[in-house]
Coordinates of C-alpha atoms and ligand atoms in Angstrom, one line a residue:
X13 CA 0.0 -0.1 0.3
X14 CA 1.4 3.6 -1.0
X15 CA 1.3 5.8 2.2
X16 CA 0.9 9.4 0.7
X17 CA -1.5 10.9 3.0
X18 CA -1.1 10.4 6.9
X19 CA -2.8 11.8 9.7
X20 CA -1.5 12.5 13.3
X21 CA -4.2 12.8 16.2
X22 CA -3.1 14.6 19.1
X23 CA -0.2 17.2 18.6
X24 CA 1.5 17.3 22.1
X25 CA 5.4 16.7 22.0
X26 CA 5.2 13.3 20.4
X27 CA 2.4 13.9 17.8
X28 CA 4.0 17.0 16.7
X29 CA 7.4 15.6 16.6
X30 CA 5.8 12.5 14.5
X31 CA 4.0 15.0 12.2
X32 CA 7.3 16.6 11.3
X33 CA 8.9 13.2 10.6
X34 CA 6.3 12.5 7.9
X35 CA 6.3 15.8 6.3
X36 CA 10.1 15.9 6.2
X37 CA 9.8 12.6 4.3
X38 CA 7.6 14.3 2.0
X39 CA 4.3 12.9 3.1
X40 CA 1.0 15.1 3.3
X41 CA 0.1 15.2 7.0
X42 CA -3.3 16.2 8.5
X43 CA -2.7 17.0 12.2
X44 CA -5.7 16.6 14.5
X45 CA -6.3 18.7 17.9
X46 CA -9.4 19.0 20.1
X47 CA -9.6 22.6 19.8
X48 CA -7.8 25.8 18.3
X49 CA -5.7 26.3 21.4
X50 CA -4.3 22.9 21.2
X51 CA -3.9 23.2 17.4
X52 CA -1.8 26.4 17.9
X53 CA 0.4 24.8 20.5
X54 CA 1.1 21.9 18.1
X55 CA 1.7 24.2 15.2
X56 CA 4.2 26.0 17.6
X57 CA 6.1 22.8 18.5
X58 CA 6.7 22.0 14.7
X59 CA 7.5 25.7 13.7
X60 CA 10.1 25.7 16.4
X61 CA 11.6 22.5 16.0
X62 CA 12.1 23.2 12.0
X63 CA 13.3 26.7 12.7
X64 CA 16.0 25.3 15.1
X65 CA 16.9 23.0 12.0
X66 CA 17.4 26.1 10.0
X67 CA 19.1 27.8 12.5
X68 CA 21.8 24.9 12.8
X69 CA 22.1 24.9 9.0
X70 CA 20.3 21.3 8.7
X71 CA 17.4 22.8 6.5
X72 CA 17.2 25.7 4.1
X73 CA 14.3 28.2 4.7
X74 CA 12.8 26.9 1.4
X75 CA 12.8 23.2 2.8
X76 CA 11.4 24.5 6.0
X77 CA 8.5 26.0 4.3
X78 CA 7.7 22.9 2.2
X79 CA 7.6 20.9 5.2
X80 CA 5.2 23.3 6.9
X81 CA 3.2 23.5 3.6
X82 CA 2.5 19.9 3.6
X83 CA 1.0 20.0 7.1
X84 CA -2.8 21.0 7.4
X85 CA -4.2 21.3 10.7
X86 CA -7.8 20.7 11.8
X87 CA -10.1 20.1 14.8
X88 CA -12.4 18.0 13.0
X89 CA -11.9 14.1 12.8
X90 CA -14.3 13.8 9.8
X91 CA -11.5 15.3 7.7
X92 CA -9.7 12.0 8.0
X93 CA -11.8 10.1 5.7
X94 CA -9.3 9.6 3.0
X95 CA -6.0 9.3 5.2
X96 CA -4.0 6.1 4.2
X97 CA -2.7 6.0 7.6
X98 CA -3.8 7.7 11.0
X99 CA -1.1 7.5 14.1
X100 CA -2.5 8.2 17.5
X101 CA -0.7 10.4 20.0
X102 CA -3.2 11.3 22.4
X103 CA -2.6 11.1 26.2
X104 CA -2.1 7.6 27.8
X105 CA -5.6 6.9 28.9
X106 CA -7.3 3.7 27.5
X107 CA -10.9 5.0 27.4
X108 CA -9.8 8.1 25.1
X109 CA -8.0 5.8 22.9
X110 CA -10.8 3.2 22.6
X111 CA -13.4 6.0 21.9
X112 CA -10.9 7.7 19.4
X113 CA -10.2 4.3 17.4
X114 CA -14.3 3.6 17.4
X115 CA -14.3 7.1 15.8
X116 CA -11.7 6.6 13.4
X117 CA -13.1 3.2 12.3
X118 CA -16.5 4.9 11.6
X119 CA -14.9 7.8 9.7
X120 CA -12.0 6.4 7.8
X121 CA -12.3 4.4 4.5
X122 CA -11.9 0.5 4.9
X123 CA -8.0 0.4 3.9
X124 CA -7.0 2.8 6.2
X125 CA -4.2 1.5 8.6
X126 CA -4.8 2.8 12.3
X127 CA -1.8 3.1 14.3
X128 CA -1.2 4.0 17.8
X129 CA 1.7 5.5 19.4
X130 CA 1.2 4.3 22.9
X131 CA 4.2 3.7 25.0
X132 CA 2.8 0.8 27.1
X133 CA -1.2 0.2 26.7
X134 CA -2.2 -2.8 25.1
X135 CA -2.6 -2.4 21.3
X136 CA -4.8 -5.6 21.2
X137 CA -7.4 -3.8 23.4
X138 CA -7.2 -0.8 21.4
X139 CA -7.7 -2.6 18.1
X140 CA -10.6 -4.5 19.6
X141 CA -12.5 -1.0 19.7
X142 CA -12.7 -1.1 15.8
X143 CA -14.2 -3.7 13.3
X144 CA -10.7 -3.7 11.4
X145 CA -8.4 -5.5 13.9
X146 CA -6.2 -6.7 11.1
X147 CA -5.5 -3.0 10.3
X148 CA -4.6 -1.7 13.6
X149 CA -0.9 -1.9 14.8
X150 CA 1.5 0.2 17.2
X151 CA 4.0 2.7 15.6
X152 CA 6.0 3.5 18.5
X153 CA 8.3 6.7 18.3
X154 CA 10.8 8.0 20.8
X155 CA 11.2 11.5 22.2
X156 CA 12.4 13.9 20.5
X157 CA 10.6 12.1 17.5
X158 CA 12.6 13.9 14.7
X159 CA 15.9 12.8 16.2
X160 CA 15.6 9.4 17.6
X161 CA 16.0 6.7 15.0
X162 CA 13.8 3.9 16.1
X163 CA 10.4 2.9 15.6
X164 CA 8.9 0.0 17.4
X165 CA 6.2 -1.8 15.0
X166 CA 3.9 -3.6 17.2
X167 CA 1.6 -6.2 15.8
X168 CA -1.3 -8.0 17.7
X169 CA -2.2 -11.7 17.1
X170 CA -4.9 -10.3 14.9
X171 CA -2.8 -7.9 12.8
X172 CA -2.7 -8.8 9.3
X173 CA 0.9 -10.1 9.0
X174 CA 1.5 -8.3 5.7
X175 CA 1.1 -5.0 7.3
X176 CA 4.2 -5.3 9.4
X177 CA 6.7 -5.1 6.4
X178 CA 4.6 -2.5 4.8
X179 CA 4.8 -0.3 8.1
X180 CA 8.5 -1.3 8.5
X181 CA 9.1 -0.1 5.0
X182 CA 7.5 3.2 5.7
X183 CA 9.5 3.7 8.8
X184 CA 12.5 3.1 6.7
X185 CA 11.3 5.8 4.2
X186 CA 11.1 7.9 7.3
X187 CA 14.7 7.5 7.7
X188 CA 14.1 5.3 10.9
X189 CA 15.0 1.9 11.8
X190 CA 12.1 -0.5 12.5
X191 CA 12.0 -3.2 15.2
X192 CA 8.9 -5.6 14.8
X193 CA 7.8 -6.8 18.3
X194 CA 4.5 -8.3 19.9
X195 CA 2.4 -6.7 22.0
X196 CA 3.8 -6.9 25.7
X197 CA 3.5 -4.0 28.1
X198 CA 6.5 -1.5 27.3
X199 CA 7.6 -3.3 24.3
X200 CA 11.3 -3.5 24.2
X201 CA 12.6 0.1 25.0
X202 CA 10.2 1.0 27.8
X203 CA 10.3 -2.4 29.4
X204 CA 14.2 -1.9 29.7
X205 CA 14.5 1.8 30.2
X206 CA 11.4 2.7 32.4
X207 CA 12.5 0.2 35.5
X208 CA 15.8 1.7 35.4
X209 CA 14.6 5.2 35.4
X210 CA 12.1 4.2 38.2
X211 CA 15.0 2.8 40.2
X212 CA 17.0 5.8 40.0
X213 CA 14.0 7.7 41.6
X214 CA 13.7 4.9 44.3
X215 CA 17.4 4.9 45.1
X216 CA 17.5 8.7 45.4
X217 CA 14.5 8.5 47.7
X218 CA 16.4 5.9 49.9
X219 CA 19.3 8.4 50.1
X220 CA 21.8 6.2 48.1
X221 CA 22.7 9.4 46.3
X222 CA 21.5 12.6 45.1
X223 CA 20.0 13.9 41.8
X224 CA 23.0 15.5 40.4
X225 CA 25.4 12.8 41.4
X226 CA 23.3 9.9 40.0
X227 CA 22.8 11.9 36.7
X228 CA 26.6 12.4 36.6
X229 CA 27.4 9.1 37.2
X230 CA 25.2 7.7 34.4
X231 CA 25.9 10.3 31.9
X232 CA 29.9 10.8 32.4
X233 CA 30.5 7.5 34.1
X234 CA 28.4 5.1 32.0
X235 CA 28.3 7.5 28.9
X236 CA 24.6 7.5 28.3
X237 CA 23.4 10.7 26.6
X238 CA 21.4 11.9 29.7
X239 CA 21.3 11.0 33.4
X240 CA 18.0 9.3 34.6
X241 CA 16.5 12.5 36.0
X242 CA 17.1 14.6 33.0
X243 CA 15.6 12.0 30.9
X244 CA 12.7 11.5 33.0
X245 CA 12.1 15.3 32.7
X246 CA 12.3 14.9 28.7
X247 CA 10.0 12.3 28.7
X248 CA 7.3 13.6 31.2
X249 CA 7.0 12.4 34.8
X250 CA 3.2 11.7 34.2
X251 CA 4.0 9.6 31.1
X252 CA 6.8 7.7 33.1
X253 CA 4.3 7.0 35.9
X254 CA 1.5 5.8 33.7
X255 CA 4.1 3.5 31.8
X256 CA 5.3 2.1 35.3
X257 CA 1.8 1.7 36.4
X258 CA 0.9 -0.6 33.2
X259 CA 4.1 -2.4 33.6
X260 CA 3.5 -3.4 37.3
X261 CA -0.2 -4.3 36.5
X262 CA 1.3 -6.7 33.9
X263 CA 4.3 -7.9 35.9
X264 CA 3.3 -7.6 39.5
X265 CA 7.2 -7.1 39.7
X266 CA 7.7 -5.0 43.0
X267 CA 10.4 -3.0 41.0
X268 CA 7.9 -1.8 38.5
X269 CA 5.7 -0.3 41.2
X270 CA 6.0 3.4 40.3
X271 CA 8.4 5.2 42.6
X272 CA 6.4 7.2 45.2
X273 CA 8.5 10.2 44.6
X274 CA 7.2 10.2 40.8
X275 CA 3.6 10.1 42.0
X276 CA 4.5 13.1 44.4
X277 CA 6.0 15.0 41.6
X278 CA 2.9 14.3 39.3
X279 CA 0.4 15.3 41.7
X280 CA 2.2 18.3 42.4
X281 CA 2.0 19.0 38.4
X282 CA 5.8 19.0 38.3
X283 CA 5.9 17.0 35.2
X284 CA 9.2 17.9 33.9
X285 CA 10.2 20.0 30.6
X286 CA 6.7 20.3 29.5
X287 CA 5.5 21.9 32.6
X288 CA 8.8 23.8 33.1
X289 CA 9.7 22.2 36.2
X290 CA 10.3 18.3 37.3
X291 CA 13.4 16.9 39.0
X292 CA 15.0 20.0 37.8
X293 CA 13.6 23.4 37.8
X294 CA 15.3 26.4 36.9
X295 CA 17.4 26.7 40.1
X296 CA 21.2 27.8 39.9
X297 CA 23.5 25.1 40.6
X298 CA 25.5 25.6 43.6
X299 CA 28.9 26.5 43.1
X300 CA 31.7 24.7 45.6
X301 CA 35.0 26.0 45.6
X302 CA 37.8 23.2 45.4
X303 CA 40.1 23.1 48.4
X304 CA 43.9 23.4 47.9
X305 CA 46.5 20.7 48.0
X306 CA 47.0 21.0 51.8
X307 CA 44.8 17.8 52.0
X308 CA 46.9 14.7 52.7
X309 CA 45.7 11.1 51.8
X310 CA 46.6 7.6 51.9
X311 CA 45.3 5.1 49.1
X312 CA 44.5 1.5 50.0
X313 CA 43.4 -1.5 48.1
X314 CA 43.9 -2.6 44.1
X315 CA 44.9 0.0 41.7
X316 CA 46.3 2.0 44.6
X317 CA 49.4 2.9 42.5
X318 CA 47.8 4.8 39.6
X319 CA 45.4 6.8 42.0
X320 CA 48.5 7.6 44.4
X321 CA 50.4 8.9 41.3
X322 CA 47.7 10.9 40.1
X323 CA 47.1 12.7 43.3
X324 CA 50.9 13.1 44.1
X325 CA 51.1 14.6 40.6
X326 CA 48.4 17.1 41.5
X327 CA 50.6 18.3 44.5
X328 CA 48.8 16.1 47.3
X329 CA 51.0 14.4 49.8
X330 CA 50.5 10.6 50.9
X331 CA 50.8 10.5 54.5
X332 CA 50.7 8.3 57.5
X333 CA 48.4 10.4 59.3
X334 CA 46.2 11.5 56.4
X335 CA 43.0 13.6 56.2
X336 CA 41.3 10.9 54.1
X337 CA 41.9 7.3 53.5
X338 CA 40.8 6.1 50.0
X339 CA 39.9 2.5 49.5
X340 CA 39.3 0.9 46.2
X341 CA 36.5 -1.4 47.2
X342 CA 34.5 -3.9 45.6
X343 CA 32.7 -5.0 48.8
X344 CA 31.0 -2.8 51.7
X345 CA 33.6 -0.1 52.6
X346 CA 32.6 -0.5 56.3
X347 CA 34.1 -3.8 56.5
X348 CA 37.5 -2.3 55.5
X349 CA 36.9 0.8 57.7
X350 CA 36.1 -1.1 61.0
X351 CA 39.8 -2.5 61.0
X352 CA 41.3 1.1 61.2
X353 CA 41.8 2.9 64.4
X354 CA 40.1 5.8 63.0
X355 CA 37.6 4.7 60.7
X356 CA 36.0 8.2 60.4
X357 CA 38.8 8.8 57.6
X358 CA 37.8 6.1 55.3
X359 CA 35.9 6.7 51.9
X360 CA 35.5 4.1 49.3
X361 CA 36.3 5.1 45.7
X362 CA 35.7 3.5 42.5
X363 CA 36.6 4.9 39.4
X364 CA 34.0 4.5 36.5
X365 CA 35.0 5.0 32.8
X366 CA 37.7 7.9 32.8
X367 CA 35.6 10.8 34.1
X368 CA 33.7 9.6 37.4
X369 CA 34.9 8.4 40.7
X370 CA 32.1 7.0 43.0
X371 CA 32.9 7.9 46.6
X372 CA 30.9 5.8 49.2
X373 CA 31.1 7.3 52.7
X374 CA 30.2 4.8 55.5
X375 CA 28.1 5.3 58.4
X376 CA 31.3 6.2 60.2
X377 CA 32.8 8.7 57.6
X378 CA 33.3 12.0 58.8
X379 CA 31.9 15.1 56.9
X380 CA 35.6 16.3 56.7
X381 CA 37.0 13.1 55.1
X382 CA 34.1 12.9 52.6
X383 CA 34.6 16.6 51.5
X384 CA 38.5 15.7 51.3
X385 CA 37.8 12.9 49.1
X386 CA 35.5 15.0 46.9
X387 CA 38.0 17.8 46.6
X388 CA 40.8 15.5 45.6
X389 CA 38.8 13.9 43.0
X390 CA 37.9 17.1 41.5
X391 CA 41.5 18.4 41.3
X392 CA 42.6 15.3 39.5
X393 CA 39.9 15.9 36.6
X394 CA 37.3 13.3 37.9
X395 CA 33.6 14.2 38.7
X396 CA 33.0 12.9 42.4
X397 CA 29.6 11.1 42.9
X398 CA 29.0 10.9 46.4
X399 CA 27.0 7.9 47.4
X400 CA 26.2 5.5 50.3
X401 CA 28.2 2.4 51.2
X402 CA 25.9 -0.1 49.2
X403 CA 26.5 -2.9 46.9
X404 CA 27.3 -1.7 43.4
X405 CA 27.4 2.1 44.5
X406 CA 25.4 4.1 41.9
X407 CA 26.3 3.0 38.5
X408 CA 26.4 -0.9 38.9
X409 CA 22.9 -0.7 41.0
X410 CA 21.5 1.1 37.9
X411 CA 23.1 -0.7 35.0
X412 CA 23.3 -4.3 36.0
X413 CA 19.7 -5.2 36.7
X414 CA 18.9 -3.4 33.2
X415 CA 21.5 -5.9 31.5
X416 CA 19.9 -8.6 33.4
X417 CA 16.4 -7.6 32.3
X418 CA 17.7 -7.6 28.8
X419 CA 19.0 -10.9 29.0
X420 CA 15.7 -12.1 30.5
X421 CA 13.8 -10.5 27.6
X422 CA 15.9 -12.4 25.0
X423 CA 15.6 -15.5 26.8
X424 CA 12.1 -15.1 26.9
X425 CA 11.7 -15.3 23.2
X426 CA 10.4 -11.7 22.9
X427 CA 13.2 -10.1 20.8
X428 CA 16.6 -11.1 19.4
X429 CA 20.1 -9.9 20.8
X430 CA 20.4 -7.7 17.5
X431 CA 16.9 -6.0 17.8
X432 CA 17.3 -5.3 21.5
X433 CA 20.7 -3.7 21.2
X434 CA 19.4 -1.6 18.0
X435 CA 16.4 -0.7 19.9
X436 CA 18.4 0.7 22.8
X437 CA 20.9 2.4 20.6
X438 CA 18.4 4.0 18.4
X439 CA 15.6 4.6 20.7
X440 CA 17.5 6.0 23.6
X441 CA 20.7 7.3 22.0
X442 CA 22.8 4.8 24.1
X443 CA 26.4 4.3 22.8
X444 CA 25.9 0.6 23.1
X445 CA 23.2 -2.2 23.3
X446 CA 22.8 -4.1 26.4
X447 CA 24.6 -7.2 25.0
X448 CA 27.3 -5.2 23.6
X449 CA 27.9 -3.5 27.0
X450 CA 27.5 -7.1 28.6
X451 CA 30.3 -8.2 26.4
X452 CA 32.7 -5.1 26.9
X453 CA 32.2 -5.3 30.6
X454 CA 32.6 -9.1 30.7
X455 CA 29.8 -11.4 31.5
X456 CA 31.4 -12.9 34.4
X457 CA 31.8 -9.2 36.0
X458 CA 28.3 -8.7 35.5
X459 CA 27.0 -11.8 36.9
X460 CA 29.3 -11.3 39.9
X461 CA 28.1 -7.7 40.4
X462 CA 24.5 -9.0 40.1
X463 CA 25.2 -11.6 42.9
X464 CA 26.5 -9.0 45.2
X465 CA 23.6 -6.7 44.4
X466 CA 21.3 -9.6 45.0
X467 CA 23.1 -10.5 48.4
X468 CA 22.6 -6.8 49.5
X469 CA 19.1 -5.8 48.4
X470 CA 17.6 -9.5 48.2
X471 CA 15.6 -8.3 45.1
X472 CA 14.6 -11.4 43.2
X473 CA 15.0 -9.5 39.8
X474 CA 18.7 -9.1 40.8
X475 CA 19.4 -12.5 40.7
X476 CA 21.5 -13.2 37.7
X477 CA 19.5 -14.6 34.7
X478 CA 19.9 -18.2 34.4
X479 CA 21.2 -17.6 30.8
X480 CA 23.8 -15.3 32.1
X481 CA 25.0 -17.6 34.8
X482 CA 25.2 -20.5 32.3
X483 CA 27.2 -18.7 29.7
X484 CA 29.5 -17.6 32.5
X485 CA 29.9 -21.3 33.9
X486 CA 30.6 -22.4 30.2
X487 CA 33.3 -20.0 30.0
X488 CA 31.5 -18.1 27.1
X489 CA 32.4 -14.5 26.6
X490 CA 30.0 -13.4 24.0
X491 CA 26.1 -14.1 23.3
X492 CA 25.1 -16.4 20.6
X493 CA 24.3 -14.5 17.6
X494 CA 22.8 -16.0 14.2
Ligands
CAA523 N1 13.2 18.4 18.4 C1 13.7 18.2 17.3 N2 15.2 18.2 17.1 C2 16.0 18.3 18.1 C3 15.3 18.3 19.6 C4 13.7 18.3 19.5 N3 13.2 18.5 20.7 N4 16.3 18.0 20.5 C5 17.4 18.0 19.9 N5 17.4 18.1 18.8 C6 18.3 17.8 17.7 C7 19.2 19.1 17.5 O1 18.7 20.0 16.8 C8 20.5 18.6 17.0 O2 20.2 18.4 15.6 P1 21.8 18.5 14.7 O3 22.7 17.3 15.1 O4 21.1 18.1 13.4 O5 22.0 19.8 14.8 C9 20.4 17.2 17.7 O6 19.4 16.8 17.9 C10 21.4 17.1 19.1 O7 20.8 18.1 19.8 P2 21.6 18.9 20.9 O8 23.0 19.3 20.4 O9 20.9 20.1 21.3 O10 21.6 18.0 22.1 P3 22.4 16.8 22.6 O11 23.3 16.3 21.7 O12 22.3 16.8 24.0 O13 21.1 15.6 22.1 C11 19.1 14.3 22.9 C12 19.8 15.8 22.7 C13 19.1 14.0 21.1 C14 18.0 14.5 23.2 C15 20.0 13.4 23.4 O14 20.3 13.9 24.6 C16 19.5 12.1 23.6 O15 19.7 11.1 22.8 N6 18.7 11.7 24.8 C17 18.2 10.4 25.0 C18 16.6 10.6 24.6 C19 15.8 9.4 24.9 O16 16.3 8.4 25.4 N7 14.7 9.4 24.4 C20 14.0 8.4 24.6 C21 13.1 8.5 25.7 S1 11.7 7.2 25.7 C22 10.6 7.5 25.0 O17 10.4 8.7 24.1 C23 9.6 6.4 24.9 C24 8.4 6.7 25.7 O18 7.4 6.2 25.2 C25 8.3 7.0 26.9

């Protein structure tokens, strides 16, 4: 089927972005909103986004005018009769979607394909509101839609199998990579991404580390494009909360229960970028002066030599009566600290990548020692991430369960290794997919890290996936790929 005229219903952040993507690919687009105000807001999204592209030299004024010229706006659903494809991007409320799809089914010509951009609601239930279940599927884009390279093409058991390659081909025409999946809550990306974001909120609430520290750890240490709280603000806290609720309803996994902090912020209408404030507002960042090299230190544990050398080069003095004892630790730092005469001086340190130093203060660490450790790390060019003395510190506690979830997803037969890797790279801008990351870190290292996390938190989902465990036992270093 030739898709020449498409309609997008709902012109919020996602809908407006999707309309722009279609128009950029040369298709005629009808944008639909409930009233004139919402229509004007939607038009504003597309105008700003394309203007930004012109300002950056990515589009000419003429191309921008053609893109805008291909988009017609209306408040009447009745105008959609001749559309070849309708993509729904209205709020994540099942009742709204059911009533919209029933309407679209009545209005549109029989061959029109009806697609939902839902992040998590069951496509099967949405399709059941129509008399054309074979021509209903999910077309799930990622925020910002003009930038992210993935479209999840979600089919139900009733979707006409011939439609999946047609819609996948359309996604390719839009410059996106399609990944075809079945109808399971969260599909590939949200099923792996949102529990990690939710976990970041839970761990912050439990006092593991602060917002800026967690974001810095994941952005600078792990190399993700955004920290979890920056990304939650981009996605919208209300959307994240809804998606977690749907995941929890399907899995009954305690980790999928929306973080209480999310609920609290959503109730306060602090929704992230769309409302101007979420985890981040417009508060100025505190400026902390770095103390000078009068601090003395001792380094204990593995790789002590390199850290000692970097500190010495920066002008600090190793001392037998140090201000701070830095312990490279892979087990609770307190176990080392209690062996000292003065445990208040010990801080656990772990360097992540080449830019971040996680600093774990124990229940006995003094404020002065914690501050000294932070200043030392800054002076040697590392971003300090302060956290409590818990297994996995910040980065492993957030990264490893996500990797484990990816192994379980593959093992359950939901998606292939290649598709999962591609989905996370293109949908979230990750530098590597979870299987690539697992192989880079080392399967055994991740397995052992998960065991440590499980021993600490006793969270069933942290127990290493049986497949991971077995590959490590078998001495295999890479996942089997066709
Ligand atoms: N609209 C249009 N274009 C945008 C944009 C927007 N909102 N935001 C950024 N861009 C463009 C910029 O114009 C720029 O393009 P050029 O290179 O052609 O000039 C490019 O994107 C990079 O932008 P910036 O340099 O300003 O910013 P950046 O390098 O920090 O990248 C980002 C911004 C692309 C958002 C990047 O931080 C990123 O990839 N973040 C992860 C986003 C993510 O995970 N999205 C998925 C969320 S989950 C979801 O959406 C599913 C769901 O159902 C909840």
